[in-house]
């Protein structure tokens, strides 16, 4: 193929103009697509349509800004939860760190197995064993002391599979969604089965969600004046289990109104999704379905962590949106991005 | 005294100019004084100095907006609490309304005395009697049903002394203060011994404080699906007593950080004020002292409602600001304003 030569200056100008045009179009496109890591499939369209309707004053689904409350589960919805809940990995690390101060753990389960490196035996005791580990590592100190420990761990610990810091194991599409909702006047809340004390030290930095918008399982606390200094002490007793039917209870305590948007990923979120869709007017209930064994993990009905069974059936029956991570997300983790 | 006559047109022009000048100065003054109902005494100066310092980026007391948390007691701090807590007056009205459905109350205290009109005998049982009345009138229904009852009562009930709706018995200087703090990037919270369910239906309208920024004593709740409809049921059991040492506990649960500003008026606020001043950096702790028997009520160390004794001593020892309502407030209630 032959081409007519063009004068050099003209060609140069054309290239410059074309580049400029590309840059302009590119930036306009980035400016208009609030969810660039979402494929243009049904969930993205459902989310954008919902947000546009509730924020358009002339639409009959319009919702005043004060009532635009969005609730997000954390484990498996905003960040990963495999090979086990990250908070449990934190508790295991703490048990190892604290072991020298607890000689009795050498013979006491679940600590004994854990310290011998037999995680399976340590977790064989099920929920009571986990609760015991959480109590031993989260209670008996002030809220301030515990926050400092969590911050240290987050700064140094690495995910056992990816080798990434845990705060990088968050979902890029969900970060975009949080920002998009806030830009549209929504107040974003976390409503997690994980503990409130474990999340609050880093949710502002990672998700843009301040501590006062974090709801979670929590320990009882006690105010006391210690050597003239007032402190809030974390006690070895559960005050709220913010999971399953506890999620609407936590929402009632902290928010006092029904969210109009709720995102979850497991049966632990079922009641929250039911609650969010119980109110009148426009409602958006979404389940993040883990379907991508290559980029993340694939699990649902049979999983011991983040089991999604009844809630998946209810999603189909109730017309909730189900996000198929493999099909609907262009990118899963921020570190995949070029 | 004699004056030289001036030409009519000149005099007229002078009057016009003078009036214009007054209007301009007046409006400039109104525009620059964020607390017009506060006299120019020490508390107003302390508040304004504090706010200016924490919001000035070059000041060493500067506080980032996210950490500008302000906590307010409600009864006796934002609205009046005499001749008794308004929530108790609500409970009494409810007992009377519900009496036909509860024939057993005719012989059962504290209800029997109350229904005979003997309030003194009804309250002789002290706190347990009050708790019984609150349970009987606040529990056993859904959160939605209770909110509707509170809204109805607020719309129709009248204060026994002033004849005003209760939501008019709020302090004008405090309304100005809430708006001033919010205009300076503060998030304003209520932290009250009164019940969260009783406050949330009207705090946005009256104080500009949304339900998710209201902390209070609360009942346990239970999520259930009733005839296919999810509801949150208020149970006859206390979940948190948000008073005294319970206030820092409530703050820990809901906010997860220490307020830098706290306002209270009684010994029930002592621990909250201690907590607010426990953090590092700039802190403002204020007690509203009821000293005005003419415009409001005068009470402190001996009062059965809103007793202010230990907290007044601590205020003096700790250098907290004490507002003398009679001396420091130009106006108490909004309805006094011309």
XYZ file of N, CA, C and O in Angstrom, chain A residues 50-193:
576
model
N -31.033 3.353 39.230
C -31.559 3.611 40.576
C -31.081 4.968 41.089
O -31.875 5.789 41.561
N -29.768 5.209 41.003
C -29.208 6.457 41.543
C -29.771 7.660 40.793
O -30.122 8.680 41.406
N -29.887 7.541 39.482
C -30.420 8.678 38.719
C -31.863 8.973 39.097
O -32.251 10.129 39.226
N -32.652 7.933 39.318
C -34.063 8.156 39.666
C -34.215 8.796 41.046
O -34.947 9.764 41.209
N -33.514 8.264 42.051
C -33.727 8.779 43.414
C -33.119 10.172 43.610
O -33.430 10.854 44.578
N -32.240 10.588 42.668
C -31.638 11.926 42.801
C -32.252 12.950 41.853
O -31.846 14.107 41.856
N -33.232 12.528 41.052
C -33.886 13.470 40.132
C -35.160 14.004 40.776
O -36.111 13.251 40.988
N -35.177 15.302 41.109
C -36.315 15.851 41.878
C -37.668 15.656 41.209
O -38.680 15.569 41.896
N -37.677 15.566 39.880
C -38.969 15.423 39.201
C -39.405 13.962 39.075
O -40.522 13.686 38.643
N -38.528 13.035 39.447
C -38.873 11.612 39.333
C -39.755 11.207 40.516
O -39.540 11.660 41.638
N -40.720 10.336 40.266
C -41.601 9.969 41.391
C -40.890 9.077 42.410
O -41.391 8.851 43.507
N -39.696 8.575 42.065
C -38.903 7.799 43.024
C -37.884 8.683 43.766
O -37.032 8.164 44.482
N -37.966 9.989 43.592
C -36.997 10.896 44.236
C -36.959 10.685 45.752
O -37.991 10.521 46.396
N -35.741 10.692 46.299
C -35.542 10.539 47.742
C -34.709 11.732 48.232
O -33.640 11.993 47.680
N -35.181 12.461 49.247
C -34.397 13.599 49.758
C -33.024 13.114 50.234
O -32.909 11.990 50.746
N -31.988 13.956 50.091
C -30.628 13.537 50.460
C -30.524 12.931 51.858
O -29.837 11.928 52.040
N -31.236 13.488 52.844
C -31.108 12.987 54.213
C -31.499 11.515 54.328
O -31.039 10.821 55.228
N -32.362 11.046 53.431
C -32.829 9.653 53.515
C -32.040 8.701 52.621
O -32.358 7.529 52.516
N -31.010 9.223 51.972
C -30.201 8.366 51.088
C -29.141 7.631 51.898
O -27.984 8.014 51.963
N -29.579 6.573 52.562
C -28.716 5.775 53.426
C -28.361 4.482 52.689
O -29.249 3.783 52.207
N -27.061 4.204 52.602
C -26.602 2.982 51.934
C -25.806 2.144 52.922
O -24.906 2.650 53.590
N -26.141 0.851 53.018
C -25.502 -0.051 53.984
C -24.713 -1.127 53.250
O -25.236 -1.751 52.322
N -23.471 -1.333 53.671
C -22.594 -2.325 53.040
C -22.055 -3.307 54.059
O -21.440 -2.901 55.053
N -22.267 -4.595 53.793
C -21.503 -5.606 54.502
C -20.028 -5.385 54.167
O -19.702 -4.762 53.145
N -19.120 -5.884 55.003
C -17.685 -5.711 54.731
C -17.029 -6.986 54.180
O -16.636 -7.028 53.026
N -16.951 -8.044 54.997
C -16.253 -9.276 54.580
C -16.939 -9.912 53.370
O -18.088 -10.345 53.462
N -16.224 -9.980 52.252
C -16.776 -10.584 51.046
C -17.602 -9.626 50.209
O -18.042 -9.973 49.117
N -17.848 -8.419 50.727
C -18.614 -7.424 49.961
C -17.724 -6.226 49.605
O -17.710 -5.775 48.472
N -16.969 -5.712 50.584
C -16.049 -4.610 50.291
C -14.606 -5.098 50.172
O -13.802 -4.497 49.481
N -14.268 -6.129 50.936
C -12.952 -6.745 50.785
C -13.116 -8.252 50.841
O -14.203 -8.759 51.153
N -12.024 -8.987 50.518
C -12.093 -10.449 50.430
C -12.254 -11.073 51.817
O -12.074 -10.410 52.843
N -12.595 -12.362 51.844
C -12.799 -13.049 53.120
C -12.221 -14.460 53.076
O -12.526 -15.296 53.920
N -11.388 -14.723 52.074
C -10.769 -16.051 51.950
C -9.261 -15.941 52.162
O -8.697 -14.896 51.870
N -8.565 -16.941 52.644
C -9.065 -18.278 52.980
C -9.882 -18.310 54.269
O -10.531 -19.310 54.536
N -9.852 -17.221 55.063
C -10.774 -17.110 56.201
C -10.905 -15.631 56.538
O -10.134 -14.807 56.038
N -11.901 -15.276 57.355
C -12.097 -13.867 57.708
C -10.780 -13.262 58.171
O -10.090 -13.834 59.006
N -10.442 -12.089 57.668
C -9.159 -11.464 57.995
C -9.031 -11.192 59.494
O -7.945 -11.209 60.056
N -10.171 -10.940 60.132
C -10.120 -10.668 61.570
C -9.665 -11.899 62.349
O -9.024 -11.783 63.392
N -9.992 -13.072 61.815
C -9.561 -14.310 62.463
C -8.044 -14.480 62.287
O -7.336 -14.901 63.221
N -7.547 -14.107 61.126
C -6.099 -14.158 60.890
C -5.383 -13.195 61.848
O -4.311 -13.494 62.376
N -6.001 -12.044 62.071
C -5.469 -11.083 63.047
C -5.448 -11.693 64.449
O -4.433 -11.629 65.166
N -6.556 -12.344 64.831
C -6.643 -12.938 66.171
C -5.576 -14.025 66.344
O -4.944 -14.137 67.406
N -5.364 -14.826 65.300
C -4.350 -15.893 65.356
C -2.957 -15.286 65.553
O -2.174 -15.736 66.402
N -2.662 -14.240 64.792
C -1.370 -13.555 64.961
C -1.214 -13.011 66.381
O -0.141 -13.077 66.971
N -2.306 -12.463 66.914
C -2.247 -11.906 68.273
C -2.010 -12.997 69.309
O -1.263 -12.804 70.269
N -2.673 -14.147 69.133
C -2.479 -15.261 70.071
C -0.994 -15.633 70.107
O -0.407 -15.808 71.182
N -0.371 -15.716 68.932
C 1.057 -16.053 68.882
C 1.903 -14.989 69.578
O 2.834 -15.300 70.322
N 1.563 -13.726 69.347
C 2.325 -12.638 69.965
C 2.182 -12.647 71.480
O 3.136 -12.384 72.214
N 0.962 -12.953 71.948
C 0.690 -12.869 73.385
C 1.057 -14.146 74.142
O 1.061 -14.159 75.380
N 1.373 -15.213 73.419
C 1.592 -16.524 74.046
C 2.601 -16.504 75.207
O 2.338 -17.119 76.252
N 3.730 -15.795 75.074
C 4.690 -15.793 76.189
C 4.088 -15.289 77.502
O 4.520 -15.688 78.580
N 3.099 -14.403 77.413
C 2.447 -13.895 78.628
C 1.353 -14.840 79.125
O 0.734 -14.576 80.155
N 1.058 -15.903 78.378
C -0.029 -16.825 78.755
C 0.452 -18.271 78.723
O 0.049 -19.037 77.838
N 1.279 -18.662 79.691
C 1.763 -20.051 79.708
C 0.616 -21.064 79.746
O 0.761 -22.187 79.242
N -0.527 -20.677 80.307
C -1.664 -21.612 80.411
C -2.196 -22.020 79.032
O -2.840 -23.057 78.887
N -1.938 -21.192 77.996
C -2.425 -21.518 76.652
C -1.748 -22.778 76.095
O -2.255 -23.390 75.166
N -0.570 -23.148 76.652
C 0.131 -24.319 76.118
C -0.699 -25.592 76.245
O -0.544 -26.538 75.489
N -1.634 -25.586 77.236
C -2.463 -26.788 77.420
C -3.953 -26.515 77.181
O -4.774 -27.425 77.237
N -4.289 -25.262 76.931
C -5.701 -24.877 76.853
C -6.139 -24.673 75.404
O -5.538 -23.893 74.669
N -7.214 -25.381 74.992
C -7.729 -25.200 73.622
C -8.618 -23.966 73.548
O -9.218 -23.596 74.559
N -8.708 -23.308 72.424
C -8.103 -23.650 71.125
C -6.650 -23.176 70.994
O -6.032 -23.402 69.969
N -6.131 -22.554 72.078
C -4.810 -21.931 71.975
C -3.693 -22.960 71.741
O -2.780 -22.725 70.955
N -3.774 -24.113 72.455
C -2.714 -25.120 72.372
C -2.493 -25.579 70.928
O -1.361 -25.550 70.415
N -3.584 -25.955 70.252
C -3.466 -26.405 68.860
C -2.926 -25.292 67.968
O -2.077 -25.518 67.107
N -3.426 -24.112 68.204
C -3.023 -22.966 67.391
C -1.518 -22.748 67.493
O -0.825 -22.557 66.487
N -1.018 -22.822 68.724
C 0.404 -22.543 68.941
C 1.288 -23.683 68.401
O 2.446 -23.465 68.078
N 0.677 -24.869 68.275
C 1.423 -25.983 67.661
C 1.356 -25.904 66.136
O 1.914 -26.748 65.433
N 0.618 -24.917 65.626
C 0.531 -24.751 64.174
C -0.587 -25.562 63.550
O -0.726 -25.616 62.335
N -1.421 -26.194 64.397
C -2.519 -26.998 63.857
C -3.809 -26.172 63.855
O -4.655 -26.273 64.739
N -3.939 -25.362 62.809
C -5.073 -24.439 62.714
C -6.393 -25.196 62.631
O -7.397 -24.786 63.214
N -6.371 -26.315 61.919
C -7.593 -27.088 61.726
C -8.144 -27.578 63.075
O -9.344 -27.441 63.354
N -7.257 -28.096 63.908
C -7.685 -28.559 65.234
C -8.154 -27.378 66.089
O -9.128 -27.479 66.841
N -7.463 -26.239 65.952
C -7.835 -25.059 66.742
C -9.246 -24.598 66.402
O -10.009 -24.180 67.276
N -9.603 -24.689 65.109
C -10.916 -24.212 64.673
C -11.986 -25.294 64.753
O -13.150 -25.033 64.488
N -11.578 -26.507 65.146
C -12.539 -27.615 65.225
C -13.641 -27.308 66.234
O -14.761 -27.810 66.117
N -13.327 -26.471 67.220
C -14.322 -26.102 68.235
C -15.408 -25.179 67.705
O -16.309 -24.805 68.458
N -15.323 -24.771 66.435
C -16.362 -23.924 65.835
C -16.425 -22.539 66.455
O -15.428 -22.020 66.967
N -17.637 -21.958 66.421
C -17.814 -20.576 66.862
C -17.319 -20.323 68.280
O -16.649 -19.314 68.524
N -17.614 -21.224 69.264
C -17.112 -20.948 70.629
C -15.597 -20.787 70.662
O -15.073 -19.931 71.387
N -14.874 -21.593 69.881
C -13.418 -21.496 69.853
C -12.987 -20.150 69.282
O -12.055 -19.497 69.786
N -13.699 -19.717 68.223
C -13.375 -18.429 67.605
C -13.648 -17.294 68.588
O -12.828 -16.382 68.753
N -14.811 -17.363 69.249
C -15.160 -16.325 70.223
C -14.091 -16.251 71.313
O -13.659 -15.167 71.716
N -13.610 -17.407 71.754
C -12.580 -17.444 72.798
C -11.292 -16.750 72.331
O -10.670 -16.001 73.078
N -10.934 -16.983 71.068
C -9.736 -16.338 70.529
C -9.922 -14.831 70.409
O -9.009 -14.052 70.700
N -11.114 -14.444 69.972
C -11.390 -13.008 69.819
C -11.349 -12.321 71.190
O -10.730 -11.274 71.365
N -11.987 -12.933 72.188
C -12.001 -12.347 73.528
C -10.581 -12.176 74.059
O -10.215 -11.137 74.585
N -9.792 -13.230 73.900
C -8.438 -13.218 74.461
C -7.567 -12.163 73.809
O -6.590 -11.698 74.398
N -7.935 -11.760 72.589
C -7.063 -10.847 71.850
C -7.642 -9.451 71.697
O -6.935 -8.524 71.339
N -8.953 -9.285 71.950
C -9.600 -7.982 71.749
C -9.981 -7.302 73.065
O -10.189 -6.097 73.086
N -10.135 -8.086 74.134
C -10.645 -7.512 75.383
C -9.514 -7.275 76.373
O -8.367 -7.662 76.138
N -9.879 -6.599 77.486
C -8.905 -6.395 78.558
C -7.948 -5.254 78.298
O -6.910 -5.150 78.951
N -8.277 -4.404 77.340
C -7.442 -3.227 77.096
C -8.363 -2.067 76.725
O -9.558 -2.261 76.508
N -7.783 -0.875 76.645
C -8.627 0.268 76.302
C -8.855 0.294 74.790
O -8.106 -0.305 74.010
N -9.902 1.018 74.392
C -10.226 1.167 72.971
C -9.028 1.746 72.219
O -8.707 1.305 71.112
N -8.359 2.719 72.818
C -7.179 3.349 72.199
C -6.047 2.352 71.972
O -5.430 2.322 70.907
N -5.766 1.550 73.011
C -4.688 0.559 72.908
C -4.992 -0.446 71.792
O -4.112 -0.794 70.997
N -6.253 -0.884 71.747
C -6.619 -1.870 70.730
C -6.495 -1.285 69.317
O -5.996 -1.937 68.398
N -6.925 -0.041 69.156
C -6.823 0.614 67.842
C -5.383 0.676 67.357
O -5.105 0.462 66.173
N -4.470 0.967 68.281
C -3.051 1.063 67.910
C -2.533 -0.298 67.433
O -1.777 -0.381 66.463
N -2.974 -1.367 68.099
C -2.556 -2.727 67.710
C -3.066 -3.070 66.306
O -2.338 -3.612 65.475
N -4.333 -2.729 66.044
C -4.918 -3.016 64.728
C -4.162 -2.242 63.640
O -3.826 -2.794 62.588
N -3.888 -0.969 63.908
C -3.175 -0.153 62.908
C -1.799 -0.749 62.601
O -1.392 -0.821 61.440
N -1.094 -1.169 63.639
C 0.224 -1.796 63.452
C 0.120 -3.041 62.580
O 0.907 -3.244 61.664
N -0.863 -3.880 62.901
C -1.036 -5.128 62.156
C -1.348 -4.846 60.688
O -0.766 -5.450 59.791
N -2.250 -3.893 60.455
C -2.627 -3.561 59.081
C -1.418 -3.048 58.287
O -1.331 -3.244 57.082
N -0.505 -2.385 58.999
C 0.661 -1.808 58.313
C 1.701 -2.868 57.960
O 2.525 -2.655 57.072
N 1.665 -4.027 58.635
C 2.748 -4.996 58.449
C 2.291 -6.368 57.953
O 3.022 -7.028 57.224
N 1.092 -6.814 58.349
C 0.663 -8.181 57.999
C 0.387 -8.307 56.504
O 0.051 -7.334 55.836
N 0.557 -9.525 55.993
C 0.359 -9.788 54.563
C -0.619 -10.935 54.366
O -0.590 -11.919 55.113
N -1.450 -10.814 53.336
C -2.410 -11.870 53.011
C -1.656 -13.154 52.635
O -0.717 -13.112 51.847
N -2.081 -14.321 53.195
C -1.332 -15.566 53.001
C -1.290 -16.042 51.541
O -0.394 -16.809 51.182
N -2.231 -15.631 50.715
C -2.222 -16.085 49.327
C -1.579 -15.053 48.394
O -0.698 -15.373 47.615
N -1.990 -13.807 48.498
C -1.491 -12.795 47.551
C -0.237 -12.083 48.040
O 0.441 -11.416 47.260
N 0.052 -12.187 49.342
C 1.195 -11.464 49.894
C 0.981 -9.960 49.979
O 1.916 -9.202 50.242
N -0.267 -9.521 49.752
C -0.591 -8.094 49.806
C -1.026 -7.680 51.207
O -1.598 -8.501 51.933
N -0.828 -6.420 51.564
C -1.447 -5.934 52.808
C -2.973 -6.132 52.714
O -3.536 -6.007 51.622
N -3.597 -6.428 53.833
C -5.036 -6.705 53.817
C -5.858 -5.541 53.261
O -6.865 -5.742 52.596
N -5.411 -4.322 53.532
C -6.195 -3.170 53.065
C -6.082 -2.970 51.554
O -6.722 -2.086 51.008
N -5.263 -3.795 50.885
C -5.263 -3.778 49.411
C -6.182 -4.858 48.849
O -6.414 -4.910 47.644
N -6.697 -5.713 49.725
C -7.573 -6.807 49.276
C -9.031 -6.338 49.192
O -9.960 -7.089 49.457
N -9.209 -5.084 48.831
C -10.549 -4.488 48.699
C -10.944 -4.515 47.228
O -10.092 -4.602 46.351
N -12.240 -4.439 46.980
C -12.716 -4.553 45.603
C -12.791 -3.176 44.936
O -13.550 -2.305 45.373
N -12.023 -3.024 43.870
C -11.991 -1.755 43.140
C -13.398 -1.303 42.690
O -13.751 -0.132 42.873
N -14.242 -2.203 42.172
C -15.584 -1.746 41.754
C -16.406 -1.206 42.927
O -17.205 -0.289 42.750
N -16.173 -1.763 44.123
C -16.929 -1.297 45.279
C -16.404 0.059 45.768
O -17.166 0.895 46.248
N -15.090 0.281 45.655
C -14.553 1.599 46.005
C -15.181 2.664 45.101
O -15.575 3.737 45.565
N -15.296 2.337 43.815
C -15.912 3.291 42.878
C -17.378 3.522 43.225
O -17.880 4.643 43.163
N -18.055 2.435 43.616
C -19.473 2.542 43.958
C -19.680 3.417 45.193
O -20.582 4.268 45.236
N -18.841 3.225 46.221
C -18.948 4.044 47.433
C -18.797 5.526 47.082
O -19.567 6.374 47.538
N -17.785 5.829 46.263
C -17.536 7.231 45.881
C -18.695 7.786 45.053
O -19.114 8.933 45.240
N -19.217 6.948 44.160
C -20.328 7.366 43.297
C -21.578 7.685 44.136
O -22.237 8.707 43.939
N -21.869 6.832 45.092
C -23.041 7.070 45.943
C -22.856 8.350 46.772
O -23.758 9.174 46.871
N -21.670 8.515 47.348
C -21.430 9.731 48.151
C -21.526 10.985 47.287
O -22.066 11.993 47.725
N -21.020 10.903 46.054
C -21.100 12.066 45.154
C -22.561 12.389 44.839
O -22.883 13.505 44.448
N -23.437 11.414 45.041
C -24.861 11.627 44.803
C -25.651 11.808 46.101
O -26.847 11.541 46.152
N -24.970 12.244 47.132
C -25.654 12.631 48.366
C -25.960 11.493 49.316
O -26.652 11.690 50.314
N -25.469 10.294 49.037
C -25.702 9.164 49.941
C -24.728 9.223 51.117
O -23.593 9.668 50.982
N -25.195 8.726 52.268
C -24.337 8.496 53.416
C -24.047 6.994 53.400
O -24.983 6.183 53.413
N -22.772 6.607 53.349
C -22.419 5.191 53.249
C -22.042 4.635 54.626
O -21.235 5.215 55.338
N -22.655 3.509 54.984
C -22.407 2.839 56.261
C -21.883 1.425 56.018
O -22.295 0.766 55.066
N -21.004 0.966 56.904
C -20.645 -0.447 56.928
C -21.516 -1.117 57.982
O -21.690 -0.583 59.092
N -22.080 -2.274 57.650
C -22.864 -3.064 58.606
C -22.321 -4.485 58.520
O -22.703 -5.262 57.647
N -21.387 -4.794 59.416
C -20.594 -6.014 59.289
C -20.738 -6.945 60.482
O -20.915 -6.491 61.610
N -20.615 -8.239 60.216
C -20.532 -9.209 61.305
C -19.191 -9.141 62.007
O -19.043 -9.574 63.142
